[in-house]
Short mmCIF file of C-alpha atoms in Angstrom, two decimals:
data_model
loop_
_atom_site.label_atom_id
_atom_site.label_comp_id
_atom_site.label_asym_id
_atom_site.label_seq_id
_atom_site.Cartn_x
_atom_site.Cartn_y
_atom_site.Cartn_z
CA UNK B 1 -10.54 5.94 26.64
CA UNK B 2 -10.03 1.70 25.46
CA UNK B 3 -10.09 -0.19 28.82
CA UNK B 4 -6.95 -2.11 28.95
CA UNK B 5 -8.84 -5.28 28.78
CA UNK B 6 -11.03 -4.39 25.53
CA UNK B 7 -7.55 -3.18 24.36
CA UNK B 8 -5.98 -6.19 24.41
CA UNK B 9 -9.10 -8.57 23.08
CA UNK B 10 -9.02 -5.62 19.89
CA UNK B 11 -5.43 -6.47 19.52
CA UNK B 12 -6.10 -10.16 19.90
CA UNK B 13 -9.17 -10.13 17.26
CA UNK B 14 -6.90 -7.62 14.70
CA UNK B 15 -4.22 -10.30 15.05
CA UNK B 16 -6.28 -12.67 14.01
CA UNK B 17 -7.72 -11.37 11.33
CA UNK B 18 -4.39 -10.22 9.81
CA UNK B 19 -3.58 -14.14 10.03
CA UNK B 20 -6.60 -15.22 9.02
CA UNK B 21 -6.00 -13.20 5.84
CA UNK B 22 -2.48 -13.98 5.24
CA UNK B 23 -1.11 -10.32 5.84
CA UNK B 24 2.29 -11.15 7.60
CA UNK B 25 3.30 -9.20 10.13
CA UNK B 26 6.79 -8.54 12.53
CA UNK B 27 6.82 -9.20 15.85
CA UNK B 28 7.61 -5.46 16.38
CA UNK B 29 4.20 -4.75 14.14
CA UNK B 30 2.03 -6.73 16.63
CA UNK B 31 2.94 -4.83 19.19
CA UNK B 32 2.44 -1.43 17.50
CA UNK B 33 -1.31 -2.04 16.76
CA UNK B 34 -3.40 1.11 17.42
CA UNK B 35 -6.59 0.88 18.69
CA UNK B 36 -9.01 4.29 18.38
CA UNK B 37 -12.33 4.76 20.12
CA UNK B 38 -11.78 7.96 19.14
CA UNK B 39 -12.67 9.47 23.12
CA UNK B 40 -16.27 7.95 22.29
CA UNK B 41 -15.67 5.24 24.82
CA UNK B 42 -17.98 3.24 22.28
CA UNK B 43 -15.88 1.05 20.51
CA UNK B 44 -17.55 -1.71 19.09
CA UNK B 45 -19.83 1.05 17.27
CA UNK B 46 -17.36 3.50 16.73
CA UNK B 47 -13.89 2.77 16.11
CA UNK B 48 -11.23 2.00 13.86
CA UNK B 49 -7.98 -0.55 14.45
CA UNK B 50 -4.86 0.55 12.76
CA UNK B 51 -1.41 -1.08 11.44
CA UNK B 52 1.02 1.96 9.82
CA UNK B 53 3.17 0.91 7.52
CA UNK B 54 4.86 3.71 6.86
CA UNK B 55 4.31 7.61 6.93
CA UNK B 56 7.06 9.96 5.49
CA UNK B 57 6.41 13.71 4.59
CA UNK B 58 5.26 12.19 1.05
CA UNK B 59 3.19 9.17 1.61
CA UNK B 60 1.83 6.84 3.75
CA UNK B 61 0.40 3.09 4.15
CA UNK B 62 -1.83 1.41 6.55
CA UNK B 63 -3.90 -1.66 7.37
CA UNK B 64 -7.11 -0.91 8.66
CA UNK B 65 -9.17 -3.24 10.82
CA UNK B 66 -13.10 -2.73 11.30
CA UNK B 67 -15.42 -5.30 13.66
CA UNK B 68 -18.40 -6.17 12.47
CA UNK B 69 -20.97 -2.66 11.42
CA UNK B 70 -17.66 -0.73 13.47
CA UNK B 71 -17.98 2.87 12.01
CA UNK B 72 -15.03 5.01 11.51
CA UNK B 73 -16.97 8.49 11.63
CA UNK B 74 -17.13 11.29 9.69
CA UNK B 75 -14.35 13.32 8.67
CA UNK B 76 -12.24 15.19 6.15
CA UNK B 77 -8.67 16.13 5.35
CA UNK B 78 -8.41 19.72 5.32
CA UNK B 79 -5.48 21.45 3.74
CA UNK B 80 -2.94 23.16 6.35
CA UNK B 81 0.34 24.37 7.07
CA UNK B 82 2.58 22.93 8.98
CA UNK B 83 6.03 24.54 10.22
CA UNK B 84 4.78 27.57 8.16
CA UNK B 85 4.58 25.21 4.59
CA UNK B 86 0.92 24.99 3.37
CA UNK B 87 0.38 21.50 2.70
CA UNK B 88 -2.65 20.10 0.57
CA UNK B 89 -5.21 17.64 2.34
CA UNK B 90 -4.83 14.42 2.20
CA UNK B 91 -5.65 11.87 -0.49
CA UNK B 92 -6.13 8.54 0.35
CA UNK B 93 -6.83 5.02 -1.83
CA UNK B 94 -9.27 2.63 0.08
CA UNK B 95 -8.48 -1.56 -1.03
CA UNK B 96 -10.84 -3.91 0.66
CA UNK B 97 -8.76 -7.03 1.08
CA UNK B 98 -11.43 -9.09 3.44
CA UNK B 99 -14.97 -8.50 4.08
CA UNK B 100 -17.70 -5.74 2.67
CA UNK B 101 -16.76 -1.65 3.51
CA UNK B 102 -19.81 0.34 3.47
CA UNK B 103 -18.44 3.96 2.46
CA UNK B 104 -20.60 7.13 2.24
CA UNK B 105 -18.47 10.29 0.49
CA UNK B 106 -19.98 13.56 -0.60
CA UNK B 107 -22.67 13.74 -3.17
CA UNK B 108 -26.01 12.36 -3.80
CA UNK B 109 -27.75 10.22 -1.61
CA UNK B 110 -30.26 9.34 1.10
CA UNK B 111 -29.83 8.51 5.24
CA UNK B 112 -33.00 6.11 4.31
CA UNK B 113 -31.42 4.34 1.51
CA UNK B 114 -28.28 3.11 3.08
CA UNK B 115 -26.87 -0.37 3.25
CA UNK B 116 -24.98 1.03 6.71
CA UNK B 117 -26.74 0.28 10.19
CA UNK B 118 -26.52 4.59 11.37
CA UNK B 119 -23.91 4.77 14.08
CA UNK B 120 -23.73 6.29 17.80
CA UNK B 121 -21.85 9.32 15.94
CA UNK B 122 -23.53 11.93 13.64
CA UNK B 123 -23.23 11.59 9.95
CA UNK B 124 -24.22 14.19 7.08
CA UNK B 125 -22.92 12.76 3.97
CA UNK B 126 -24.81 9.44 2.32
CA UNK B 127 -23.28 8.90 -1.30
CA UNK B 128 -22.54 5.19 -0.48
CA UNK B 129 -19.92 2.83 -2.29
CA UNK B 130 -20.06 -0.45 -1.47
CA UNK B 131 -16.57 -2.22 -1.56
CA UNK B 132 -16.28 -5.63 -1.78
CA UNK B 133 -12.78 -7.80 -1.51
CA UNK B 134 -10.34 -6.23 -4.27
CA UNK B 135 -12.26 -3.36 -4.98
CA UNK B 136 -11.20 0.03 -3.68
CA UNK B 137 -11.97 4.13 -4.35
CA UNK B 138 -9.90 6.64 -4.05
CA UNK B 139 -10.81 9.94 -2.19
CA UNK B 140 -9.66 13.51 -2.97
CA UNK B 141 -9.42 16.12 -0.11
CA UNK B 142 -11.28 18.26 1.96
CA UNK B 143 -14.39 15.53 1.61
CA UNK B 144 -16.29 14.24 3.92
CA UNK B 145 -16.38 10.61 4.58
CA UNK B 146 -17.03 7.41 6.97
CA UNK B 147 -16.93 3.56 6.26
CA UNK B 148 -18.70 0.87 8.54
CA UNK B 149 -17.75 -2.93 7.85
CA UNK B 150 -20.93 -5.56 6.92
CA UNK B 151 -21.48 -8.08 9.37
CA UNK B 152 -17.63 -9.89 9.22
CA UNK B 153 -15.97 -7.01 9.84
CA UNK B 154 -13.29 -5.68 7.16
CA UNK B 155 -9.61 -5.64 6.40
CA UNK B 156 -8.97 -2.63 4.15
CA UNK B 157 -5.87 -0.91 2.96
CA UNK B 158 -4.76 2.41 2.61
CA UNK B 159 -2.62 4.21 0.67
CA UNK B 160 -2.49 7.83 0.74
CA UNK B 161 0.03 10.89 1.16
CA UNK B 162 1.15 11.67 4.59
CA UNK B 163 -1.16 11.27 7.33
CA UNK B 164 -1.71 13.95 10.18
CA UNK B 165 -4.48 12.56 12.29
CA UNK B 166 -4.08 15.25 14.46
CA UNK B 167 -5.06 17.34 11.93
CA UNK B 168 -8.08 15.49 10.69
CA UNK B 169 -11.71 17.31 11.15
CA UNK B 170 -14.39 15.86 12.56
CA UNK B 171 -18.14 16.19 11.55
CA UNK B 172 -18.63 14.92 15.75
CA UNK B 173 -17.38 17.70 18.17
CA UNK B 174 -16.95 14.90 21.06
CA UNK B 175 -14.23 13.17 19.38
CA UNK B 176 -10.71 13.40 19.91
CA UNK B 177 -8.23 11.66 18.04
CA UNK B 178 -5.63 10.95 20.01
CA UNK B 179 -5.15 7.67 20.86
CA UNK B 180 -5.52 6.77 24.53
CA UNK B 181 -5.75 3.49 26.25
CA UNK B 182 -6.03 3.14 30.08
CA UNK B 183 -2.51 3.05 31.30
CA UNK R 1 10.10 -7.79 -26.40
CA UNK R 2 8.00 -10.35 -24.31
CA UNK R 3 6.71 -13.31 -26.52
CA UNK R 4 2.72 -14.04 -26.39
CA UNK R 5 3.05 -17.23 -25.00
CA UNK R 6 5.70 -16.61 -22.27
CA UNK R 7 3.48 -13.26 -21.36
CA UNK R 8 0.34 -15.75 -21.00
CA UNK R 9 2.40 -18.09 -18.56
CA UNK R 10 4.00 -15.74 -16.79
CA UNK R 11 0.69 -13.77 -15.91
CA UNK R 12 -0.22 -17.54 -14.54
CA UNK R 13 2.20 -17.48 -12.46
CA UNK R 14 1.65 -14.23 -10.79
CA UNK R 15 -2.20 -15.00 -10.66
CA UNK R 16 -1.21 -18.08 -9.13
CA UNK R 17 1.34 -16.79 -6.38
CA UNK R 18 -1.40 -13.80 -5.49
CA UNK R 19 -3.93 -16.51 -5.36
CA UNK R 20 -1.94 -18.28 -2.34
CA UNK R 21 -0.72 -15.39 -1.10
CA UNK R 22 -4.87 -14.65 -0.19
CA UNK R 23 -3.62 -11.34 -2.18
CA UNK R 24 -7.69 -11.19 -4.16
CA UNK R 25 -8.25 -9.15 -7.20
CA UNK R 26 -11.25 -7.46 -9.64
CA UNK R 27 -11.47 -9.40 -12.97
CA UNK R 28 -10.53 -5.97 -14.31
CA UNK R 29 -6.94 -6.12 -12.04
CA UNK R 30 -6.42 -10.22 -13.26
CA UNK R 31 -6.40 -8.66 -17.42
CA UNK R 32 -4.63 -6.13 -16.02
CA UNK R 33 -0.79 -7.55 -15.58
CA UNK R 34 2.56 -6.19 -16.44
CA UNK R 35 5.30 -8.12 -17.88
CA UNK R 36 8.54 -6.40 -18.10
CA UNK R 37 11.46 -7.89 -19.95
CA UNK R 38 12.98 -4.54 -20.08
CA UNK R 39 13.85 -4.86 -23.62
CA UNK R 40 16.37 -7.77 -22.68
CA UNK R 41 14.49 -10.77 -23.82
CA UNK R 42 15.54 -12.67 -21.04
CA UNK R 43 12.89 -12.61 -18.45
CA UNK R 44 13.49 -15.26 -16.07
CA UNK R 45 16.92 -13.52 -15.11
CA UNK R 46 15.78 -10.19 -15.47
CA UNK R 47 12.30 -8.99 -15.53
CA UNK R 48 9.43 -7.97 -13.42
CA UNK R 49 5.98 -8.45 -13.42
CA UNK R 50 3.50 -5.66 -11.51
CA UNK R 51 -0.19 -4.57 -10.77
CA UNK R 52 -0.58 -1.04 -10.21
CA UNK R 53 -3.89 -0.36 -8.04
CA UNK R 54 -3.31 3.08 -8.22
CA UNK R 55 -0.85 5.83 -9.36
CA UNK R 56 -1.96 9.58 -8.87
CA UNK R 57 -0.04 12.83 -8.94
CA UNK R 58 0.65 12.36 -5.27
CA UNK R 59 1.05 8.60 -3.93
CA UNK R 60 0.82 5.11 -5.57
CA UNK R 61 0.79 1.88 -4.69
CA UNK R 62 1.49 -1.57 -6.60
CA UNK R 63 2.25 -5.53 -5.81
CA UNK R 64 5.42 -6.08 -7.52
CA UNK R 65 5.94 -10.15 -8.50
CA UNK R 66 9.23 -11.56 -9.07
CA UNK R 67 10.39 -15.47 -9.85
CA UNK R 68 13.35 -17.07 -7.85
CA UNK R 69 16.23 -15.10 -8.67
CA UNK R 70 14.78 -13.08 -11.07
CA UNK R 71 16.38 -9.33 -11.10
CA UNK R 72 14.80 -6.17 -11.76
CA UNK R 73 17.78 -4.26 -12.93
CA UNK R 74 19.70 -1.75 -11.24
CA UNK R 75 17.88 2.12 -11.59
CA UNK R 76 17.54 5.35 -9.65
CA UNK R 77 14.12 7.83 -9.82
CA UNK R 78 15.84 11.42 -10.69
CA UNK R 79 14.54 14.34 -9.83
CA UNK R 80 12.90 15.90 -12.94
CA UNK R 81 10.20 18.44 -14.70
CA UNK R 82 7.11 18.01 -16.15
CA UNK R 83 4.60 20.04 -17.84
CA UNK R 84 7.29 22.81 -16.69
CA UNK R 85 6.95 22.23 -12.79
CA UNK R 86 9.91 20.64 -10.95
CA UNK R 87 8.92 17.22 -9.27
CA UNK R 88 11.18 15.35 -6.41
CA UNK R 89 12.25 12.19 -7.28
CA UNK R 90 10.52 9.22 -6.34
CA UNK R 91 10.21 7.43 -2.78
CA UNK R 92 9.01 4.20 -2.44
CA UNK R 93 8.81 1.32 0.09
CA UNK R 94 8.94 -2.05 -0.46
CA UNK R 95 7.15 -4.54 1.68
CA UNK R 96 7.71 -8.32 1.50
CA UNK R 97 4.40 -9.87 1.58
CA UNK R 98 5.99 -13.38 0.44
CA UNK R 99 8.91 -15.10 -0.08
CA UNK R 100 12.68 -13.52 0.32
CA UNK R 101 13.91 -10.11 -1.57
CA UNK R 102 17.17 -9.43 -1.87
CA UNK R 103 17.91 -5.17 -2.05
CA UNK R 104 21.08 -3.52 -3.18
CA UNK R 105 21.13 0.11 -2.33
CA UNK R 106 24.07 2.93 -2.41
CA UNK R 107 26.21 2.01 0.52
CA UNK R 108 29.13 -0.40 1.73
CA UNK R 109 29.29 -3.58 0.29
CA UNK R 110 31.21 -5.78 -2.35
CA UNK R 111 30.13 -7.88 -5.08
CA UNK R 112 32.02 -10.58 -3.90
CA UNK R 113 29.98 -10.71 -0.14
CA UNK R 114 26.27 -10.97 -2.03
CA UNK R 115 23.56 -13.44 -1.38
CA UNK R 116 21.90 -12.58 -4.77
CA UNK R 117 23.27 -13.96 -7.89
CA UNK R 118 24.96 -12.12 -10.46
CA UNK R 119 21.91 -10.77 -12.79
CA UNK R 120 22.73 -10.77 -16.56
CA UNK R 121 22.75 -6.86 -16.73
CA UNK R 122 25.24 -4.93 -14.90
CA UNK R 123 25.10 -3.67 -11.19
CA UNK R 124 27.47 -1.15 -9.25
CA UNK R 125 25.83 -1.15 -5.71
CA UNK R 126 26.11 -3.77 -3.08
CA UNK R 127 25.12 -2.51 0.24
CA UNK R 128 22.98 -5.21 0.59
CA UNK R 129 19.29 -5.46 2.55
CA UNK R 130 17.73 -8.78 3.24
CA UNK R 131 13.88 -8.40 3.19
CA UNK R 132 11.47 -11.75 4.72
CA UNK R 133 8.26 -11.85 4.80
CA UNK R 134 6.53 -8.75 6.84
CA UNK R 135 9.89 -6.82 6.55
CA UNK R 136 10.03 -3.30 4.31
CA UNK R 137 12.65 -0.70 3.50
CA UNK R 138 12.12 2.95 2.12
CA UNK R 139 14.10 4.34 -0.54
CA UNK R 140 14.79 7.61 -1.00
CA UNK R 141 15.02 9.55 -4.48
CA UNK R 142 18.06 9.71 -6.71
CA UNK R 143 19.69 6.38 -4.71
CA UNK R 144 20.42 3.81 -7.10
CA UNK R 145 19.00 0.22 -6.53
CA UNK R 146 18.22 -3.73 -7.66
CA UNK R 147 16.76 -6.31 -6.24
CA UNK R 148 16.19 -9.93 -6.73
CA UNK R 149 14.16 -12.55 -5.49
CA UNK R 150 15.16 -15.38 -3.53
CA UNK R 151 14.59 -19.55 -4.09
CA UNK R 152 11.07 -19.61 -3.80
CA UNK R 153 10.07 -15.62 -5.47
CA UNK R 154 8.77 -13.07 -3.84
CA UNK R 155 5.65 -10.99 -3.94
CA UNK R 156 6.61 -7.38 -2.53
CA UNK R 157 4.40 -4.55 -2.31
CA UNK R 158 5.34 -0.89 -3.28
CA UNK R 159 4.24 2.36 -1.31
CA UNK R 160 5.37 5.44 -3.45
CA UNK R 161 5.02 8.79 -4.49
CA UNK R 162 4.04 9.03 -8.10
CA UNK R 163 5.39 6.43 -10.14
CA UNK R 164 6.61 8.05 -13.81
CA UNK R 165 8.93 5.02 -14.80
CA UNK R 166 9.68 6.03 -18.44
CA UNK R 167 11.73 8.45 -16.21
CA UNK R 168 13.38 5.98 -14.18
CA UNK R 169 17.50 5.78 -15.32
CA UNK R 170 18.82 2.94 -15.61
CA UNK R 171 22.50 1.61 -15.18
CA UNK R 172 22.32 -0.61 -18.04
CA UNK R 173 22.21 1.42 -21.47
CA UNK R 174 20.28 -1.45 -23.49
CA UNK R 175 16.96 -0.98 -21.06
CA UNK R 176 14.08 0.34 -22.27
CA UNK R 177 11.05 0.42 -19.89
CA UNK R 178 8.47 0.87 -22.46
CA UNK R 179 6.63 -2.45 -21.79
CA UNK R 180 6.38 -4.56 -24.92
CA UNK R 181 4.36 -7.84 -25.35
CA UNK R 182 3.99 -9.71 -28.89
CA UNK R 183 1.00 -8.94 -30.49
#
């Protein structure tokens, strides 16, 4: 659970880097900023600030905002049904906009040869992309992946068909993904 | 057709107006601008210029870049087949990232009660949306719609389904969307 106090120095530090990078926002927006510790209670190691755009039944966009080395952990879009229509698993497009996104997807690759500081959540999958501002990669479903910002955090962009947190998988059995913050 | 030397300045301009707009590109993305005239030969009135960052099967996203008052001309995204399978037409939201846009959708609304000017190809809707910076409206398929920037331009980002424009319809007969610059 986010402590009401951490929640609102997140909010205050997401704010600010949403200014800092010129990504305008309403006043309605800056009070709809989500904050996940995803139940870890761990937030500065594992966590993940959110803006949504917009998510429809056909697509979706976000803002993401990291801290400094803040992990999103591990997990994958399964496909589903929902309201007894099978739906494919999601695919999402990552766009640094500020800062360095250390991403680790699938494939070949080594826990010892990562850029990534290892996080307070397990992680099996070390094919790493680095992203640097403007870059992005775009990530099919039902594949496992986490991102960690370098050390000045990370603004990065998503654009994807519709999201369904709830139904997102998690390589950590601890973590829940609904959002809670002390009330 | 877009002439060499207007394509070169116009791409200036857009690098320029991402450039201030912190809005940061690949090399790759800055070779990588469209300039549509739309056949008409009359860009500054009507015309468009775009970077796609990505356009899959399922979802794509684009900054769309538009100089005061220019138009991009009134269309609608059908549904439609390909490769034999049926496809929904397309849904998109714009986002204002900069400047003021100016969105005419089906709906209530006369010509005469307009904050846009009169674009040198024809229009039929007028149910009019005022977008500022940090504002966005969603579209849905088979709606017919135009927009136009306001004094200063307007950088406005798209969140779509799968963008197939050589299949967008168009309300004025003379457009053709295959882009064309001088060679």
């Amino acid at each position: 659970m986010v402590k009401k106090e951490e929640y609102a120095r997140t909010v205050a530090y997401v704010l600010d880097a949403f200014a800092k990078a010129g990504i305008i926002l309403t006043d309605a927006e800056k009070g709809n900023i989500e904050v996940a510790d995803f139940g870890l209670s761990d937030l500065d190691n594992v966590g993940l600030q959110l803006l949504v755009y917009v998510n429809t039944e056909r697509c979706c966009a976000k803002e993401m905002v990291l801290k400094p080395y803040q992990t999103c952990p591990e997990h994958r879009h399964m496909d589903g049904v929902e309201n007894g229509v099978p739906y494919v698993g999601k695919e999402e497009t990552f766009r640094v906009r500020r800062g360095t996104c250390y991403l680790y997807v699938d494939g070949e690759g080594k826990k010892e040869d990562i850029q990534a500081r290892l996080p307070n959540t397990p992680v099996t999958v070390f094919h790493e992309i680095v992203l640097h501002e403007g870059e992005q990669y775009t990530m099919h479903p039902n594949t496992n992946h986490w991102f960690q910002a370098g050390p000045e955090g990370a603004i990065v962009s998503e654009f994807s068909t519709k999201s369904r947190d709830e139904a997102d998988v998690f390589t950590d059995g601890r973590i829940r993904r609904i959002p809670e913050v002390e009330a």
